[in-house]
Tab-separated table of N, CA and C in Angstrom:
chain	number	residue	atom	x	y	z
A	923	UNK	N	100.112	94.446	107.955
A	923	UNK	CA	100.560	95.065	106.732
A	923	UNK	C	101.160	96.427	107.034
A	924	UNK	N	100.628	97.120	108.013
A	924	UNK	CA	101.197	98.412	108.387
A	924	UNK	C	101.068	99.440	107.287
A	925	UNK	N	102.099	100.265	107.119
A	925	UNK	CA	102.043	101.327	106.120
A	925	UNK	C	102.599	100.879	104.780
A	926	UNK	N	103.125	99.674	104.706
A	926	UNK	CA	103.641	99.165	103.441
A	926	UNK	C	102.483	98.687	102.590
A	927	UNK	N	102.185	99.447	101.570
A	927	UNK	CA	101.098	99.075	100.675
A	927	UNK	C	101.693	98.471	99.420
A	928	UNK	N	101.009	97.516	98.829
A	928	UNK	CA	101.529	96.934	97.594
A	928	UNK	C	101.606	97.990	96.497
A	929	UNK	N	102.566	97.827	95.607
A	929	UNK	CA	102.759	98.773	94.509
A	929	UNK	C	101.888	98.477	93.309
A	930	UNK	N	101.367	97.263	93.232
A	930	UNK	CA	100.517	96.889	92.102
A	930	UNK	C	99.644	95.709	92.515
A	931	UNK	N	98.759	95.334	91.623
A	931	UNK	CA	97.785	94.291	91.972
A	931	UNK	C	98.454	92.931	92.153
A	932	UNK	N	99.518	92.661	91.408
A	932	UNK	CA	100.216	91.383	91.572
A	932	UNK	C	100.842	91.264	92.958
A	933	UNK	N	101.438	92.346	93.437
A	933	UNK	CA	101.980	92.339	94.800
A	933	UNK	C	100.857	92.124	95.809
A	934	UNK	N	99.733	92.772	95.589
A	934	UNK	CA	98.589	92.627	96.495
A	934	UNK	C	98.096	91.187	96.520
A	935	UNK	N	97.980	90.580	95.356
A	935	UNK	CA	97.523	89.189	95.275
A	935	UNK	C	98.502	88.267	95.996
A	936	UNK	N	99.786	88.486	95.815
A	936	UNK	CA	100.798	87.665	96.489
A	936	UNK	C	100.678	87.777	98.004
A	937	UNK	N	100.462	88.985	98.489
A	937	UNK	CA	100.296	89.192	99.930
A	937	UNK	C	99.056	88.461	100.431
A	938	UNK	N	97.959	88.632	99.720
A	938	UNK	CA	96.707	87.986	100.129
A	938	UNK	C	96.876	86.473	100.162
A	939	UNK	N	97.452	85.907	99.110
A	939	UNK	CA	97.636	84.457	99.066
A	939	UNK	C	98.533	83.965	100.202
A	940	UNK	N	99.534	84.733	100.548
A	940	UNK	CA	100.445	84.305	101.614
A	940	UNK	C	99.828	84.450	103.006
A	941	UNK	N	98.857	85.330	103.154
A	941	UNK	CA	98.243	85.583	104.461
A	941	UNK	C	96.947	84.809	104.692
A	942	UNK	N	96.402	84.201	103.644
A	942	UNK	CA	95.137	83.479	103.781
A	942	UNK	C	95.300	82.246	104.656
A	943	UNK	N	94.280	81.990	105.466
A	943	UNK	CA	94.259	80.753	106.246
A	943	UNK	C	93.777	79.610	105.352
A	944	UNK	N	94.011	78.394	105.795
A	944	UNK	CA	93.526	77.227	105.055
A	944	UNK	C	92.005	77.267	104.939
A	945	UNK	N	91.342	77.744	105.984
A	945	UNK	CA	89.881	77.834	105.961
A	945	UNK	C	89.411	78.837	104.910
A	946	UNK	N	90.100	79.966	104.816
A	946	UNK	CA	89.738	80.961	103.807
A	946	UNK	C	89.931	80.393	102.405
A	947	UNK	N	91.032	79.683	102.197
A	947	UNK	CA	91.283	79.083	100.886
A	947	UNK	C	90.180	78.105	100.520
A	948	UNK	N	89.850	77.215	101.437
A	948	UNK	CA	88.812	76.219	101.165
A	948	UNK	C	87.468	76.881	100.903
A	949	UNK	N	87.146	77.896	101.685
A	949	UNK	CA	85.885	78.604	101.480
A	949	UNK	C	85.837	79.232	100.091
A	950	UNK	N	86.881	79.972	99.734
A	950	UNK	CA	86.882	80.682	98.454
A	950	UNK	C	86.893	79.707	97.280
A	951	UNK	N	87.545	78.575	97.423
A	951	UNK	CA	87.547	77.560	96.362
A	951	UNK	C	86.133	77.077	96.068
A	952	UNK	N	85.302	77.002	97.102
A	952	UNK	CA	83.944	76.467	96.950
A	952	UNK	C	82.942	77.486	96.412
A	953	UNK	N	83.308	78.755	96.420
A	953	UNK	CA	82.389	79.796	95.954
A	953	UNK	C	82.288	79.724	94.430
A	954	UNK	N	81.056	79.785	93.923
A	954	UNK	CA	80.850	79.834	92.476
A	954	UNK	C	81.207	81.229	91.970
A	955	UNK	N	81.751	81.290	90.771
A	955	UNK	CA	82.207	82.561	90.200
A	955	UNK	C	81.123	83.633	90.271
A	956	UNK	N	79.899	83.269	89.943
A	956	UNK	CA	78.808	84.247	89.931
A	956	UNK	C	78.427	84.713	91.344
A	957	UNK	N	78.918	84.024	92.359
A	957	UNK	CA	78.617	84.393	93.744
A	957	UNK	C	79.742	85.164	94.428
A	958	UNK	N	80.810	85.479	93.706
A	958	UNK	CA	81.929	86.202	94.315
A	958	UNK	C	81.505	87.555	94.873
A	959	UNK	N	80.495	88.182	94.282
A	959	UNK	CA	80.018	89.478	94.774
A	959	UNK	C	79.582	89.374	96.232
A	960	UNK	N	79.114	88.193	96.633
A	960	UNK	CA	78.664	87.994	98.013
A	960	UNK	C	79.816	87.995	99.016
A	961	UNK	N	81.043	87.974	98.529
A	961	UNK	CA	82.218	87.990	99.402
A	961	UNK	C	82.646	89.412	99.771
A	962	UNK	N	81.903	90.419	99.308
A	962	UNK	CA	82.276	91.816	99.525
A	962	UNK	C	82.462	92.155	101.006
A	963	UNK	N	81.536	91.709	101.850
A	963	UNK	CA	81.604	92.051	103.276
A	963	UNK	C	82.304	90.981	104.108
A	964	UNK	N	82.770	89.930	103.475
A	964	UNK	CA	83.517	88.879	104.169
A	964	UNK	C	84.972	88.912	103.738
A	965	UNK	N	85.269	88.142	102.707
A	965	UNK	CA	86.639	88.064	102.217
A	965	UNK	C	87.121	89.421	101.705
A	966	UNK	N	86.266	90.140	100.993
A	966	UNK	CA	86.656	91.456	100.465
A	966	UNK	C	87.016	92.440	101.566
A	967	UNK	N	86.258	92.422	102.646
A	967	UNK	CA	86.569	93.288	103.787
A	967	UNK	C	87.904	92.896	104.410
A	968	UNK	N	88.136	91.602	104.523
A	968	UNK	CA	89.417	91.129	105.050
A	968	UNK	C	90.576	91.625	104.172
A	969	UNK	N	90.396	91.560	102.847
A	969	UNK	CA	91.421	92.050	101.913
A	969	UNK	C	91.651	93.543	102.119
A	970	UNK	N	90.571	94.321	102.207
A	970	UNK	CA	90.712	95.769	102.395
A	970	UNK	C	91.439	96.085	103.700
A	971	UNK	N	91.097	95.372	104.756
A	971	UNK	CA	91.763	95.596	106.043
A	971	UNK	C	93.226	95.161	106.002
A	972	UNK	N	93.490	94.026	105.389
A	972	UNK	CA	94.855	93.519	105.293
A	972	UNK	C	95.763	94.488	104.546
A	973	UNK	N	95.266	95.024	103.447
A	973	UNK	CA	96.099	95.848	102.572
A	973	UNK	C	95.936	97.343	102.802
A	974	UNK	N	95.041	97.718	103.702
A	974	UNK	CA	94.836	99.142	103.950
A	974	UNK	C	94.037	99.825	102.859
A	975	UNK	N	93.241	99.058	102.130
A	975	UNK	CA	92.461	99.628	101.028
A	975	UNK	C	91.139	100.226	101.478
A	976	UNK	N	90.974	100.455	102.764
A	976	UNK	CA	89.730	101.054	103.239
A	976	UNK	C	89.804	102.561	103.226
A	977	UNK	N	90.965	103.111	102.924
A	977	UNK	CA	91.115	104.564	102.828
A	977	UNK	C	91.595	104.904	101.427
A	978	UNK	N	90.753	105.567	100.609
A	978	UNK	CA	91.220	105.956	99.276
A	978	UNK	C	92.446	106.856	99.391
A	979	UNK	N	93.411	106.653	98.527
A	979	UNK	CA	94.640	107.432	98.568
A	979	UNK	C	94.952	107.966	97.177
A	980	UNK	N	95.632	109.090	97.155
A	980	UNK	CA	96.100	109.612	95.878
A	980	UNK	C	96.994	108.565	95.234
A	981	UNK	N	96.877	108.432	93.938
A	981	UNK	CA	97.694	107.472	93.225
A	981	UNK	C	97.018	106.132	93.025
A	982	UNK	N	95.939	105.877	93.757
A	982	UNK	CA	95.175	104.655	93.542
A	982	UNK	C	94.047	104.999	92.579
A	983	UNK	N	94.060	104.398	91.400
A	983	UNK	CA	93.117	104.802	90.360
A	983	UNK	C	91.685	104.340	90.580
A	984	UNK	N	91.479	103.380	91.469
A	984	UNK	CA	90.139	102.832	91.657
A	984	UNK	C	89.727	102.945	93.120
A	985	UNK	N	88.440	102.830	93.334
A	985	UNK	CA	87.880	102.831	94.683
A	985	UNK	C	88.344	101.567	95.417
A	986	UNK	N	88.581	101.647	96.722
A	986	UNK	CA	89.022	100.469	97.482
A	986	UNK	C	88.125	99.246	97.301
A	987	UNK	N	86.812	99.448	97.187
A	987	UNK	CA	85.911	98.319	96.963
A	987	UNK	C	86.204	97.647	95.628
A	988	UNK	N	86.494	98.452	94.614
A	988	UNK	CA	86.803	97.900	93.294
A	988	UNK	C	88.123	97.137	93.318
A	989	UNK	N	89.107	97.692	94.009
A	989	UNK	CA	90.410	97.033	94.101
A	989	UNK	C	90.263	95.686	94.801
A	990	UNK	N	89.546	95.662	95.922
A	990	UNK	CA	89.398	94.397	96.652
A	990	UNK	C	88.598	93.388	95.840
A	991	UNK	N	87.651	93.860	95.049
A	991	UNK	CA	86.891	92.970	94.179
A	991	UNK	C	87.795	92.354	93.116
A	992	UNK	N	88.640	93.170	92.510
A	992	UNK	CA	89.579	92.661	91.504
A	992	UNK	C	90.542	91.651	92.123
A	993	UNK	N	91.050	91.962	93.303
A	993	UNK	CA	91.972	91.049	93.990
A	993	UNK	C	91.264	89.738	94.311
A	994	UNK	N	90.035	89.816	94.799
A	994	UNK	CA	89.263	88.616	95.122
A	994	UNK	C	89.091	87.736	93.894
A	995	UNK	N	88.770	88.334	92.753
A	995	UNK	CA	88.587	87.558	91.516
A	995	UNK	C	89.877	86.878	91.086
A	996	UNK	N	90.992	87.586	91.175
A	996	UNK	CA	92.278	87.000	90.779
A	996	UNK	C	92.658	85.863	91.722
A	997	UNK	N	92.496	86.087	93.023
A	997	UNK	CA	92.804	85.039	94.003
A	997	UNK	C	91.913	83.830	93.751
A	998	UNK	N	90.628	84.053	93.525
A	998	UNK	CA	89.688	82.957	93.253
A	998	UNK	C	90.153	82.158	92.036
A	999	UNK	N	90.522	82.862	90.960
A	999	UNK	CA	90.994	82.177	89.749
A	999	UNK	C	92.227	81.324	90.039
A	1000	UNK	N	93.156	81.844	90.795
A	1000	UNK	CA	94.381	81.085	91.115
A	1000	UNK	C	94.060	79.860	91.962
A	1001	UNK	N	93.109	79.990	92.863
A	1001	UNK	CA	92.748	78.857	93.716
A	1001	UNK	C	92.002	77.768	92.953
A	1002	UNK	N	91.410	78.123	91.823
A	1002	UNK	CA	90.689	77.133	91.033
A	1002	UNK	C	91.646	76.186	90.315
A	1003	UNK	N	92.921	76.550	90.294
A	1003	UNK	CA	93.950	75.672	89.742
A	1003	UNK	C	94.032	75.750	88.282
C-alpha cells in the first residue's frame, strides 16, 4: 500500500476486498456477526497493516482500531452476499 492511503472508507473496503486471499474470504464468511470482534488481532491487524492504519494521522476522525473494525464489518457484510 505504501504511502497511498485511501481517501474514504469505500476506497479502503475496495482495497481490502481486492487484496484478500481466497483463504481470508472463506474464513471471514464463516465468522458469525457477533464474533467479528475476535478478528481484531487477526484480520483487523492485517487491514491496519495493509492500509497503514496503525499510525493515527491528522485528518482521520477515528482511532485506527475503530477504522479497521468498521472496514471489517463492511467487508463481512459484502461477503455474506
